[in-house]
Amino acid sequence: MADTGKPNKLNGIIDCDVHPIPRSLEELHAYLPSRWHKHYFSFSRPFYNHPHHVLRLDALPEKGGAPGSDPDFLREQLLHQFGIDYAILLPIPNITMWPNPTMAADLARAYNQWLADKWLDNNNSDGRFKGSITVAPQDPQAAVREIEHWANHPHMVQVLTDSGSGMNYGHKQFHPIYETCEHYGLPFAIHPTSEGLGINSPASPGYPTTYFEWSASLTFSIQAHLVSFISEGVFERFPGLKVALVEGGSSWLAPLLWRLDEGWRGLRNEVPWVKKLPSEYVRENVRVTSQPLHSPENKEHLLQIFEMMNAREVMMYASDYPHWDFDSPIRTFPKMDGDLKNRIFYENAKDFYQKLP
Amino acid sequence: MAEHVVATVGEIREGKRKIVKIGNISIGVFNIKGEFFAIKNICPHKGAPLCKGSVQGMYVCGDDLDDVRLINEGEILRCPWHGWEFNIKSGKSIVDPNRYYVKNYEVTVDREQPVDAQVETFPTSVRDKNVIVHV
Ligand code: FES
């Protein structure tokens, strides 16, 4: 596969959602204290598993291993083939589902050391792989220490956790994490997974039955976390905090903000720490990634949604490689004006991730 | 329409496929219960290499919605990316057959094996219990 360079006259492409996974449990266990090995015995979930393939079938590395486990193959199949400049790597350890906060914190540390070792410090001579510092919110103090440990790593560009949770993320107990993110200029990213698993509540009023229902519902928990960040005043308490909402979709954003802005006009008195219109916080502090982008029959509708949600400022491109619902940068988006395209594919992420060169 | 020999009959066994290149076009040739079908290796949805997908059947309901059955086993190709199902025989997608179809190609099997479709062979002989290949 040849390097296609920069298609469509973009300034570049930053892919904000790429998933590396360990080649095997043994590879990860090398970084995890042995007392947890018999507890962390599978990467996959006990239920809500994809009925066919959650990983792209053509993404199997030629040299063996699971999709997303071979840095060279990923570089070839994703970065070179599509002309992507930087891949923001988000491992998916399903970390928030574990009831033991010490184990969860050790798991976060294991993932971070593994990521640095296999993807950031090695196999990364061109520096195009950028990493996420996984934290376990079950133990906020340990999460803070984890961020402090990795904050100055040249390729760690954000802090990450699952959207599956037993508590909305605006809640006070998580504030030390946000204070630390703000201090180091690291965005805080939440990515769907773990809803309804382990100690986490489902994203819906009850437990979904199928993967189909479960995965469509993940977007609800992302929305609930956003409402919580705003209404708990997180962005007033930590004005420099940036939040990335990854893989939760985005077309819901405009109506949600209309509702929040309207509600705030009458209910502001209850949340006096919310000093501005909710939509203004989103504009300044929050970014959403594009995938999974919708495909309405009428492509114009998508452009109208972009307009309504202010995609020009808040949307960042993501492919979700190597997952089944991969959004290729070539055939996913409707025709857009050059400025909008550049902002979504490159500029917004370039501004958002302070540590990108 | 030009003819291209892409395989020997024995090369693609039942339930298997071979992805071949004819000029610039990548094509998957499938053997479904002894019959051969060829379709283009590009998914009409978003361009995935379709023929790398899995070959399966599909589940449908009978008159009773809870009566779930597997049909067309071995005839349905599922895209390796988003998992859309395509009927290998017609190239049509299951959910939207009029809008999304893959180009398919006529496949014929020569009654006699053409000489140029064979692997080149070399004469061998046995002498004093040694197998000798004569190149
Ligand atoms: S590219 Fe084949 S289903 Fe989307």
CSV table of C-alpha atoms and ligand atoms in Angstrom, one decimal:
chain,number,residue,atom,x,y,z
A,1,MET,CA,0.0,0.0,0.0
A,2,ALA,CA,1.5,3.3,-1.0
A,3,ASP,CA,1.5,6.4,1.1
A,4,THR,CA,-1.2,8.5,-0.4
A,5,GLY,CA,0.1,11.7,1.0
A,6,LYS,CA,-2.4,14.3,1.9
A,7,PRO,CA,-5.7,13.7,0.1
A,8,ASN,CA,-8.1,16.5,-0.6
A,9,LYS,CA,-5.7,19.3,0.1
A,10,LEU,CA,-6.1,19.0,3.9
A,11,ASN,CA,-3.5,20.5,6.1
A,12,GLY,CA,-3.3,17.1,7.6
A,13,ILE,CA,-5.3,14.5,9.4
A,14,ILE,CA,-5.4,13.7,13.1
A,15,ASP,CA,-7.2,10.6,14.0
A,16,CYS,CA,-8.6,11.0,17.5
A,17,ASP,CA,-9.7,7.4,18.2
A,18,VAL,CA,-7.3,4.5,17.4
A,19,HIS,CA,-7.3,1.4,19.5
A,20,PRO,CA,-4.1,-0.5,20.2
A,21,ILE,CA,-4.4,-3.8,22.1
A,22,PRO,CA,-1.9,-6.0,23.7
A,23,ARG,CA,-0.9,-9.0,21.5
A,24,SER,CA,-1.9,-11.4,24.3
A,25,LEU,CA,-2.8,-11.4,27.9
A,26,GLU,CA,0.8,-12.5,28.7
A,27,GLU,CA,2.1,-9.3,27.1
A,28,LEU,CA,-0.1,-7.3,29.4
A,29,HIS,CA,0.5,-9.5,32.4
A,30,ALA,CA,4.2,-8.7,32.2
A,31,TYR,CA,3.2,-5.2,33.4
A,32,LEU,CA,0.5,-6.2,35.9
A,33,PRO,CA,1.3,-7.4,39.5
A,34,SER,CA,0.8,-11.2,39.6
A,35,ARG,CA,-1.8,-11.0,42.3
A,36,TRP,CA,-4.3,-9.8,39.7
A,37,HIS,CA,-3.4,-12.2,36.9
A,38,LYS,CA,-6.2,-14.7,37.7
A,39,HIS,CA,-8.7,-11.9,38.0
A,40,TYR,CA,-7.8,-10.1,34.7
A,41,PHE,CA,-8.1,-13.1,32.5
A,42,SER,CA,-9.9,-11.9,29.4
A,43,PHE,CA,-9.9,-8.7,27.4
A,44,SER,CA,-13.4,-9.2,26.3
A,45,ARG,CA,-16.7,-8.7,28.1
A,46,PRO,CA,-18.6,-11.5,29.6
A,47,PHE,CA,-21.7,-10.3,27.7
A,48,TYR,CA,-22.7,-7.6,25.1
A,49,ASN,CA,-20.1,-9.2,22.8
A,50,HIS,CA,-20.4,-8.3,19.2
A,51,PRO,CA,-22.3,-11.1,17.3
A,52,HIS,CA,-19.9,-11.1,14.3
A,53,HIS,CA,-16.6,-9.3,14.5
A,54,VAL,CA,-15.9,-6.3,16.7
A,55,LEU,CA,-12.5,-6.0,15.0
A,56,ARG,CA,-12.2,-5.3,11.2
A,57,LEU,CA,-11.5,-8.7,9.6
A,58,ASP,CA,-9.1,-7.1,7.1
A,59,ALA,CA,-7.1,-5.6,9.9
A,60,LEU,CA,-5.5,-8.9,11.0
A,61,PRO,CA,-1.8,-8.2,10.9
A,62,GLU,CA,0.1,-10.2,8.4
A,63,LYS,CA,2.6,-11.4,11.0
A,64,GLY,CA,-0.2,-12.7,13.3
A,65,GLY,CA,-1.9,-11.3,16.4
A,66,ALA,CA,-5.1,-9.5,16.8
A,67,PRO,CA,-6.1,-6.3,14.9
A,68,GLY,CA,-4.5,-3.3,16.5
A,69,SER,CA,-1.7,-5.3,18.1
A,70,ASP,CA,1.0,-4.7,15.6
A,71,PRO,CA,2.4,-1.1,15.4
A,72,ASP,CA,4.0,-1.6,12.0
A,73,PHE,CA,0.9,-3.0,10.4
A,74,LEU,CA,-1.3,-0.4,11.9
A,75,ARG,CA,1.1,2.3,10.7
A,76,GLU,CA,0.9,0.8,7.2
A,77,GLN,CA,-2.9,0.1,7.0
A,78,LEU,CA,-4.1,3.3,8.7
A,79,LEU,CA,-1.5,6.0,8.7
A,80,HIS,CA,0.1,5.4,5.4
A,81,GLN,CA,-3.0,4.3,3.4
A,82,PHE,CA,-5.0,7.3,4.5
A,83,GLY,CA,-2.3,9.9,4.9
A,84,ILE,CA,-2.9,10.3,8.7
A,85,ASP,CA,-0.4,12.5,10.5
A,86,TYR,CA,-1.1,11.6,14.1
A,87,ALA,CA,-3.0,8.7,15.6
A,88,ILE,CA,-4.3,9.3,19.2
A,89,LEU,CA,-4.1,5.9,20.8
A,90,LEU,CA,-6.8,4.9,23.3
A,91,PRO,CA,-6.5,1.4,24.8
A,92,ILE,CA,-9.8,-0.1,26.0
A,93,PRO,CA,-9.0,-1.9,29.3
A,94,ASN,CA,-12.7,-1.8,30.5
A,95,ILE,CA,-11.1,-0.4,33.6
A,96,THR,CA,-14.1,1.1,35.4
A,97,MET,CA,-16.0,-2.2,35.8
A,98,TRP,CA,-13.8,-3.6,38.4
A,99,PRO,CA,-14.9,-3.5,42.0
A,100,ASN,CA,-11.4,-3.5,43.5
A,101,PRO,CA,-10.0,0.0,43.3
A,102,THR,CA,-6.5,-1.2,43.9
A,103,MET,CA,-6.7,-3.7,41.1
A,104,ALA,CA,-8.2,-1.1,38.8
A,105,ALA,CA,-5.4,1.4,39.6
A,106,ASP,CA,-2.7,-1.3,39.0
A,107,LEU,CA,-4.4,-2.2,35.7
A,108,ALA,CA,-4.3,1.4,34.7
A,109,ARG,CA,-0.6,1.5,35.5
A,110,ALA,CA,0.0,-1.7,33.5
A,111,TYR,CA,-1.8,-0.3,30.5
A,112,ASN,CA,0.2,2.9,30.6
A,113,GLN,CA,3.6,1.2,30.9
A,114,TRP,CA,2.6,-1.3,28.2
A,115,LEU,CA,1.5,1.6,25.9
A,116,ALA,CA,4.7,3.6,26.5
A,117,ASP,CA,6.8,0.5,25.9
A,118,LYS,CA,5.2,-1.0,22.8
A,119,TRP,CA,3.8,2.0,21.1
A,120,LEU,CA,5.2,5.3,22.2
A,121,ASP,CA,8.9,4.8,23.2
A,122,ASN,CA,9.5,2.0,20.7
A,123,ASN,CA,8.0,1.4,17.3
A,124,ASN,CA,7.4,5.2,17.1
A,125,SER,CA,10.5,6.7,15.5
A,126,ASP,CA,8.3,9.1,13.5
A,127,GLY,CA,6.5,10.2,16.6
A,128,ARG,CA,3.1,9.8,14.9
A,129,PHE,CA,1.6,7.6,17.7
A,130,LYS,CA,0.3,9.7,20.6
A,131,GLY,CA,-0.9,8.0,23.8
A,132,SER,CA,-3.6,8.3,26.4
A,133,ILE,CA,-2.9,8.0,30.1
A,134,THR,CA,-5.5,5.5,31.4
A,135,VAL,CA,-6.8,6.2,34.8
A,136,ALA,CA,-9.2,4.3,37.1
A,137,PRO,CA,-11.7,6.7,38.6
A,138,GLN,CA,-12.5,4.2,41.3
A,139,ASP,CA,-9.4,5.5,43.1
A,140,PRO,CA,-9.1,9.2,42.3
A,141,GLN,CA,-5.9,9.6,44.4
A,142,ALA,CA,-4.2,6.8,42.5
A,143,ALA,CA,-5.4,8.4,39.2
A,144,VAL,CA,-3.8,11.7,40.2
A,145,ARG,CA,-0.5,9.9,40.9
A,146,GLU,CA,-0.8,8.1,37.5
A,147,ILE,CA,-1.3,11.4,35.7
A,148,GLU,CA,1.6,13.0,37.5
A,149,HIS,CA,3.8,10.1,36.6
A,150,TRP,CA,3.2,10.3,32.9
A,151,ALA,CA,2.4,14.0,32.4
A,152,ASN,CA,5.8,14.9,31.0
A,153,HIS,CA,6.1,11.9,28.7
A,154,PRO,CA,6.6,13.5,25.3
A,155,HIS,CA,4.0,11.3,23.6
A,156,MET,CA,1.2,11.1,26.2
A,157,VAL,CA,-1.3,13.7,25.2
A,158,GLN,CA,-4.4,13.1,27.2
A,159,VAL,CA,-6.0,11.3,30.2
A,160,LEU,CA,-8.5,8.6,29.5
A,161,THR,CA,-11.2,6.6,31.2
A,162,ASP,CA,-14.3,4.5,30.2
A,163,SER,CA,-17.7,6.2,30.1
A,164,GLY,CA,-19.2,3.2,31.9
A,165,SER,CA,-19.6,4.3,35.5
A,166,GLY,CA,-21.7,4.2,38.6
A,167,MET,CA,-21.5,7.9,39.0
A,168,ASN,CA,-21.8,10.8,36.6
A,169,TYR,CA,-18.4,12.3,36.0
A,170,GLY,CA,-19.1,15.9,37.1
A,171,HIS,CA,-19.3,14.6,40.7
A,172,LYS,CA,-17.0,16.1,43.3
A,173,GLN,CA,-15.1,12.9,44.0
A,174,PHE,CA,-13.5,13.1,40.6
A,175,HIS,CA,-12.5,16.7,40.8
A,176,PRO,CA,-8.9,15.9,41.9
A,177,ILE,CA,-8.4,14.2,38.6
A,178,TYR,CA,-9.6,17.2,36.7
A,179,GLU,CA,-7.5,19.6,38.7
A,180,THR,CA,-4.4,17.5,37.8
A,181,CYS,CA,-5.4,17.4,34.1
A,182,GLU,CA,-5.8,21.1,34.1
A,183,HIS,CA,-2.5,21.6,35.8
A,184,TYR,CA,-0.6,19.7,33.2
A,185,GLY,CA,-2.7,20.9,30.2
A,186,LEU,CA,-3.9,17.3,29.5
A,187,PRO,CA,-7.4,16.9,28.1
A,188,PHE,CA,-9.6,14.4,29.9
A,189,ALA,CA,-11.2,11.9,27.4
A,190,ILE,CA,-14.1,9.5,28.0
A,191,HIS,CA,-14.7,6.6,25.7
A,192,PRO,CA,-17.7,4.2,25.7
A,193,THR,CA,-17.3,0.7,27.1
A,194,SER,CA,-18.1,-1.0,30.4
A,195,GLU,CA,-21.7,0.4,30.7
A,196,GLY,CA,-23.8,-2.2,32.6
A,197,LEU,CA,-20.8,-4.3,33.4
A,198,GLY,CA,-19.2,-5.1,36.7
A,199,ILE,CA,-20.0,-2.3,39.2
A,200,ASN,CA,-21.3,0.1,36.5
A,201,SER,CA,-24.9,1.1,35.9
A,202,PRO,CA,-26.2,0.6,32.4
A,203,ALA,CA,-26.5,3.7,30.1
A,204,SER,CA,-30.2,3.0,30.0
A,205,PRO,CA,-33.0,2.5,32.6
A,206,GLY,CA,-32.2,-1.2,32.7
A,207,TYR,CA,-30.0,-3.7,31.1
A,208,PRO,CA,-30.1,-3.9,27.3
A,209,THR,CA,-30.5,-7.4,25.8
A,210,THR,CA,-28.2,-7.4,22.7
A,211,TYR,CA,-25.0,-5.8,21.5
A,212,PHE,CA,-27.1,-3.8,19.1
A,213,GLU,CA,-29.1,-2.3,21.8
A,214,TRP,CA,-26.2,-1.9,24.1
A,215,SER,CA,-24.0,-0.1,21.6
A,216,ALA,CA,-26.7,2.3,20.4
A,217,SER,CA,-27.3,3.2,24.1
A,218,LEU,CA,-23.7,4.1,24.8
A,219,THR,CA,-24.3,7.5,23.5
A,220,PHE,CA,-26.7,8.2,26.4
A,221,SER,CA,-24.0,7.8,29.0
A,222,ILE,CA,-21.7,10.2,27.1
A,223,GLN,CA,-24.6,12.8,27.2
A,224,ALA,CA,-25.3,12.2,30.8
A,225,HIS,CA,-21.6,12.8,31.7
A,226,LEU,CA,-21.6,16.0,29.7
A,227,VAL,CA,-24.7,17.3,31.5
A,228,SER,CA,-23.0,16.4,34.8
A,229,PHE,CA,-19.7,18.2,33.9
A,230,ILE,CA,-21.7,21.3,33.1
A,231,SER,CA,-24.2,21.3,36.0
A,232,GLU,CA,-21.7,20.4,38.7
A,233,GLY,CA,-19.7,23.5,37.6
A,234,VAL,CA,-16.6,21.5,36.6
A,235,PHE,CA,-15.6,24.0,33.9
A,236,GLU,CA,-16.0,26.9,36.3
A,237,ARG,CA,-13.8,25.2,38.9
A,238,PHE,CA,-11.3,24.1,36.4
A,239,PRO,CA,-11.6,26.6,33.5
A,240,GLY,CA,-8.5,25.2,31.7
A,241,LEU,CA,-9.9,21.7,31.7
A,242,LYS,CA,-10.6,20.3,28.2
A,243,VAL,CA,-12.9,17.3,27.8
A,244,ALA,CA,-13.0,15.0,24.8
A,245,LEU,CA,-16.1,13.0,24.2
A,246,VAL,CA,-15.0,10.1,22.1
A,247,GLU,CA,-17.1,7.7,20.1
A,248,GLY,CA,-20.3,8.9,21.6
A,249,GLY,CA,-21.6,10.3,18.4
A,250,SER,CA,-22.3,14.0,18.1
A,251,SER,CA,-25.6,14.7,16.3
A,252,TRP,CA,-27.3,14.9,19.7
A,253,LEU,CA,-25.3,17.8,20.8
A,254,ALA,CA,-27.3,20.7,19.4
A,255,PRO,CA,-30.7,19.7,20.8
A,256,LEU,CA,-29.1,18.8,24.1
A,257,LEU,CA,-27.5,22.2,24.4
A,258,TRP,CA,-30.7,24.0,23.3
A,259,ARG,CA,-32.4,22.2,26.2
A,260,LEU,CA,-29.6,23.0,28.7
A,261,ASP,CA,-29.4,26.6,27.7
A,262,GLU,CA,-33.1,27.0,28.0
A,263,GLY,CA,-33.3,25.2,31.3
A,264,TRP,CA,-30.5,27.2,32.7
A,265,ARG,CA,-32.3,30.5,32.0
A,266,GLY,CA,-35.0,29.4,34.5
A,267,LEU,CA,-33.0,27.2,36.9
A,268,ARG,CA,-29.7,29.1,37.1
A,269,ASN,CA,-30.5,29.9,40.7
A,270,GLU,CA,-30.1,26.2,41.7
A,271,VAL,CA,-26.7,26.0,40.1
A,272,PRO,CA,-25.2,29.4,40.7
A,273,TRP,CA,-21.7,28.1,39.9
A,274,VAL,CA,-22.9,27.6,36.3
A,275,LYS,CA,-22.1,31.1,35.2
A,276,LYS,CA,-22.5,30.9,31.5
A,277,LEU,CA,-24.8,29.3,29.0
A,278,PRO,CA,-24.0,25.6,28.9
A,279,SER,CA,-23.4,25.9,25.1
A,280,GLU,CA,-20.6,28.3,25.9
A,281,TYR,CA,-18.8,25.8,28.1
A,282,VAL,CA,-19.0,23.3,25.3
A,283,ARG,CA,-17.5,25.8,22.9
A,284,GLU,CA,-14.6,26.5,25.1
A,285,ASN,CA,-13.9,23.3,27.0
A,286,VAL,CA,-15.4,20.3,25.1
A,287,ARG,CA,-14.7,18.5,21.9
A,288,VAL,CA,-16.6,15.6,20.3
A,289,THR,CA,-15.2,13.1,17.9
A,290,SER,CA,-17.0,12.4,14.7
A,291,GLN,CA,-17.2,8.6,14.7
A,292,PRO,CA,-19.7,7.0,14.4
A,293,LEU,CA,-20.9,9.5,11.9
A,294,HIS,CA,-24.5,9.1,10.7
A,295,SER,CA,-25.4,8.5,7.1
A,296,PRO,CA,-28.8,10.2,6.5
A,297,GLU,CA,-30.3,9.6,3.1
A,298,ASN,CA,-30.0,13.3,2.4
A,299,LYS,CA,-26.3,14.3,2.9
A,300,GLU,CA,-27.5,17.9,3.3
A,301,HIS,CA,-29.0,16.9,6.6
A,302,LEU,CA,-25.7,16.0,8.0
A,303,LEU,CA,-24.3,19.4,7.0
A,304,GLN,CA,-27.2,21.1,8.7
A,305,ILE,CA,-26.5,19.1,11.9
A,306,PHE,CA,-22.8,20.2,11.6
A,307,GLU,CA,-24.0,23.8,11.4
A,308,MET,CA,-26.4,23.5,14.4
A,309,MET,CA,-23.8,21.8,16.6
A,310,ASN,CA,-21.0,24.1,15.6
A,311,ALA,CA,-18.9,21.3,14.2
A,312,ARG,CA,-16.5,23.9,12.8
A,313,GLU,CA,-15.3,24.4,16.3
A,314,VAL,CA,-16.1,21.4,18.3
A,315,MET,CA,-15.8,18.3,16.1
A,316,MET,CA,-12.6,16.3,15.6
A,317,TYR,CA,-12.2,13.5,13.1
A,318,ALA,CA,-11.9,9.9,14.4
A,319,SER,CA,-11.8,6.6,12.6
A,320,ASP,CA,-12.1,4.1,15.5
A,321,TYR,CA,-9.6,1.8,13.8
A,322,PRO,CA,-9.6,-1.2,14.0
A,323,HIS,CA,-13.2,-1.6,15.1
A,324,TRP,CA,-16.0,-2.7,12.9
A,325,ASP,CA,-17.7,0.7,12.7
A,326,PHE,CA,-14.5,2.3,11.3
A,327,ASP,CA,-15.1,5.6,9.6
A,328,SER,CA,-12.7,6.0,6.7
A,329,PRO,CA,-11.5,9.6,6.1
A,330,ILE,CA,-12.3,9.2,2.4
A,331,ARG,CA,-15.9,8.0,2.1
A,332,THR,CA,-17.5,8.9,5.3
A,333,PHE,CA,-18.1,12.6,5.2
A,334,PRO,CA,-20.3,14.6,2.8
A,335,LYS,CA,-18.7,17.3,0.6
A,336,MET,CA,-17.8,20.2,2.8
A,337,ASP,CA,-16.2,23.6,2.4
A,338,GLY,CA,-12.4,23.5,2.7
A,339,ASP,CA,-12.3,25.4,6.0
A,340,LEU,CA,-14.8,23.1,7.7
A,341,LYS,CA,-13.0,20.1,6.4
A,342,ASN,CA,-9.6,21.3,7.7
A,343,ARG,CA,-11.0,22.1,11.1
A,344,ILE,CA,-12.7,18.8,11.5
A,345,PHE,CA,-9.8,16.7,10.2
A,346,TYR,CA,-6.9,18.6,11.6
A,347,GLU,CA,-7.1,22.1,13.1
A,348,ASN,CA,-9.5,21.4,15.9
A,349,ALA,CA,-7.5,18.5,17.2
A,350,LYS,CA,-4.2,20.4,16.7
A,351,ASP,CA,-5.5,23.2,18.9
A,352,PHE,CA,-7.0,20.8,21.5
A,353,TYR,CA,-4.0,18.6,22.0
A,354,GLN,CA,-1.5,21.0,23.3
A,355,LYS,CA,1.3,18.4,23.2
A,356,LEU,CA,1.1,17.8,19.5
A,357,PRO,CA,4.1,19.3,17.8
B,1,MET,CA,-15.6,-9.8,-22.5
B,2,ALA,CA,-12.2,-11.4,-22.1
B,3,GLU,CA,-11.6,-14.7,-20.4
B,4,HIS,CA,-9.1,-15.0,-17.6
B,5,VAL,CA,-8.0,-18.2,-16.0
B,6,VAL,CA,-7.8,-17.5,-12.3
B,7,ALA,CA,-7.6,-20.9,-10.7
B,8,THR,CA,-8.0,-24.6,-11.1
B,9,VAL,CA,-11.2,-26.2,-9.9
B,10,GLY,CA,-9.4,-28.0,-7.1
B,11,GLU,CA,-7.7,-24.8,-5.9
B,12,ILE,CA,-10.9,-23.2,-4.4
B,13,ARG,CA,-12.6,-25.8,-2.3
B,14,GLU,CA,-16.2,-25.7,-1.3
B,15,GLY,CA,-16.9,-22.8,1.1
B,16,LYS,CA,-13.5,-21.2,0.2
B,17,ARG,CA,-12.6,-18.2,-1.8
B,18,LYS,CA,-9.7,-16.8,-3.8
B,19,ILE,CA,-9.0,-13.2,-4.2
B,20,VAL,CA,-7.5,-12.4,-7.6
B,21,LYS,CA,-6.4,-9.4,-9.6
B,22,ILE,CA,-7.6,-8.9,-13.1
B,23,GLY,CA,-5.9,-5.8,-14.5
B,24,ASN,CA,-6.6,-3.3,-11.8
B,25,ILE,CA,-9.7,-4.9,-10.4
B,26,SER,CA,-9.6,-7.0,-7.3
B,27,ILE,CA,-12.2,-9.8,-7.5
B,28,GLY,CA,-13.2,-12.6,-5.0
B,29,VAL,CA,-14.0,-16.0,-6.5
B,30,PHE,CA,-16.2,-18.1,-4.2
B,31,ASN,CA,-17.1,-21.8,-4.4
B,32,ILE,CA,-20.6,-22.3,-3.0
B,33,LYS,CA,-21.4,-26.0,-3.0
B,34,GLY,CA,-19.4,-26.6,-6.1
B,35,GLU,CA,-20.7,-23.6,-8.0
B,36,PHE,CA,-18.4,-20.6,-8.6
B,37,PHE,CA,-19.3,-16.9,-8.2
B,38,ALA,CA,-17.1,-13.8,-8.6
B,39,ILE,CA,-17.7,-10.4,-7.1
B,40,LYS,CA,-15.8,-7.2,-6.9
B,41,ASN,CA,-13.7,-6.8,-3.8
B,42,ILE,CA,-15.0,-3.3,-2.9
B,43,CYS,CA,-17.9,-2.8,-0.6
B,44,PRO,CA,-20.4,-0.4,-2.0
B,45,HIS,CA,-21.0,1.1,1.4
B,46,LYS,CA,-17.7,2.6,2.2
B,47,GLY,CA,-15.1,0.8,0.2
B,48,ALA,CA,-13.8,-2.0,2.5
B,49,PRO,CA,-12.1,-5.0,0.9
B,50,LEU,CA,-15.4,-6.8,0.9
B,51,CYS,CA,-14.2,-10.3,-0.1
B,52,LYS,CA,-12.1,-10.5,3.0
B,53,GLY,CA,-15.3,-10.7,5.0
B,54,SER,CA,-16.8,-13.9,6.5
B,55,VAL,CA,-19.1,-16.2,4.6
B,56,GLN,CA,-22.1,-17.2,6.6
B,57,GLY,CA,-25.8,-17.7,6.5
B,58,MET,CA,-28.4,-15.2,7.8
B,59,TYR,CA,-31.0,-15.2,10.5
B,60,VAL,CA,-34.6,-14.5,9.7
B,61,CYS,CA,-37.9,-14.8,11.5
B,62,GLY,CA,-40.7,-17.0,10.5
B,63,ASP,CA,-44.3,-15.9,10.8
B,64,ASP,CA,-43.8,-16.0,14.5
B,65,LEU,CA,-41.3,-13.3,15.4
B,66,ASP,CA,-39.6,-15.5,18.0
B,67,ASP,CA,-39.1,-18.3,15.5
B,68,VAL,CA,-35.5,-17.5,14.4
B,69,ARG,CA,-34.0,-19.5,11.6
B,70,LEU,CA,-30.7,-19.6,9.8
B,71,ILE,CA,-31.1,-19.6,6.0
B,72,ASN,CA,-28.8,-19.4,3.0
B,73,GLU,CA,-25.9,-20.9,4.9
B,74,GLY,CA,-22.6,-20.4,3.0
B,75,GLU,CA,-24.1,-17.8,0.6
B,76,ILE,CA,-23.9,-14.6,2.6
B,77,LEU,CA,-20.8,-12.5,2.7
B,78,ARG,CA,-20.4,-10.1,5.6
B,79,CYS,CA,-18.3,-7.0,5.1
B,80,PRO,CA,-15.1,-7.0,7.1
B,81,TRP,CA,-15.8,-3.4,8.3
B,82,HIS,CA,-19.4,-2.6,9.2
B,83,GLY,CA,-20.8,-6.1,8.7
B,84,TRP,CA,-23.3,-5.4,6.0
B,85,GLU,CA,-24.5,-8.7,4.5
B,86,PHE,CA,-24.4,-9.4,0.7
B,87,ASN,CA,-25.7,-12.3,-1.2
B,88,ILE,CA,-22.7,-13.7,-3.0
B,89,LYS,CA,-24.8,-15.2,-5.9
B,90,SER,CA,-26.4,-11.9,-6.8
B,91,GLY,CA,-24.1,-9.3,-5.3
B,92,LYS,CA,-27.1,-7.6,-3.7
B,93,SER,CA,-27.1,-6.3,-0.1
B,94,ILE,CA,-29.6,-7.9,2.2
B,95,VAL,CA,-30.9,-4.7,3.7
B,96,ASP,CA,-31.1,-2.5,0.6
B,97,PRO,CA,-30.8,-4.7,-2.5
B,98,ASN,CA,-31.7,-2.0,-5.0
B,99,ARG,CA,-29.4,0.6,-3.8
B,100,TYR,CA,-26.3,-1.3,-2.6
B,101,TYR,CA,-25.1,-4.1,-4.8
B,102,VAL,CA,-21.6,-5.3,-5.7
B,103,LYS,CA,-20.7,-5.9,-9.3
B,104,ASN,CA,-20.6,-9.6,-10.0
B,105,TYR,CA,-19.0,-11.4,-12.9
B,106,GLU,CA,-19.9,-14.4,-14.9
B,107,VAL,CA,-17.9,-17.4,-14.0
B,108,THR,CA,-17.5,-20.5,-16.1
B,109,VAL,CA,-15.7,-23.7,-15.6
B,110,ASP,CA,-13.9,-25.3,-18.5
B,111,ARG,CA,-14.9,-28.9,-18.9
B,112,GLU,CA,-11.3,-29.9,-19.4
B,113,GLN,CA,-8.6,-28.3,-17.4
B,114,PRO,CA,-6.8,-25.8,-19.6
B,115,VAL,CA,-3.1,-26.5,-19.8
B,116,ASP,CA,-2.0,-23.1,-18.6
B,117,ALA,CA,-4.1,-23.3,-15.5
B,118,GLN,CA,-2.0,-26.1,-14.2
B,119,VAL,CA,0.9,-26.0,-12.0
B,120,GLU,CA,3.9,-26.7,-14.0
B,121,THR,CA,5.0,-30.3,-13.5
B,122,PHE,CA,8.2,-32.0,-13.9
B,123,PRO,CA,8.9,-35.6,-14.6
B,124,THR,CA,10.1,-37.8,-11.8
B,125,SER,CA,11.5,-41.2,-11.6
B,126,VAL,CA,12.5,-43.7,-9.0
B,127,ARG,CA,15.9,-45.4,-9.0
B,128,ASP,CA,17.5,-47.3,-6.3
B,129,LYS,CA,14.7,-46.0,-3.9
B,130,ASN,CA,15.6,-42.4,-4.5
B,131,VAL,CA,12.9,-40.0,-5.9
B,132,ILE,CA,14.5,-37.9,-8.6
B,133,VAL,CA,13.0,-34.8,-10.1
B,134,HIS,CA,14.1,-34.0,-13.6
B,135,VAL,CA,14.1,-30.3,-14.3
C,1,FES,S1,-17.7,-0.6,4.0
C,1,FES,FE1,-18.7,-2.5,3.9
C,1,FES,S2,-20.3,-2.4,5.3
C,1,FES,FE2,-19.3,-0.5,5.4
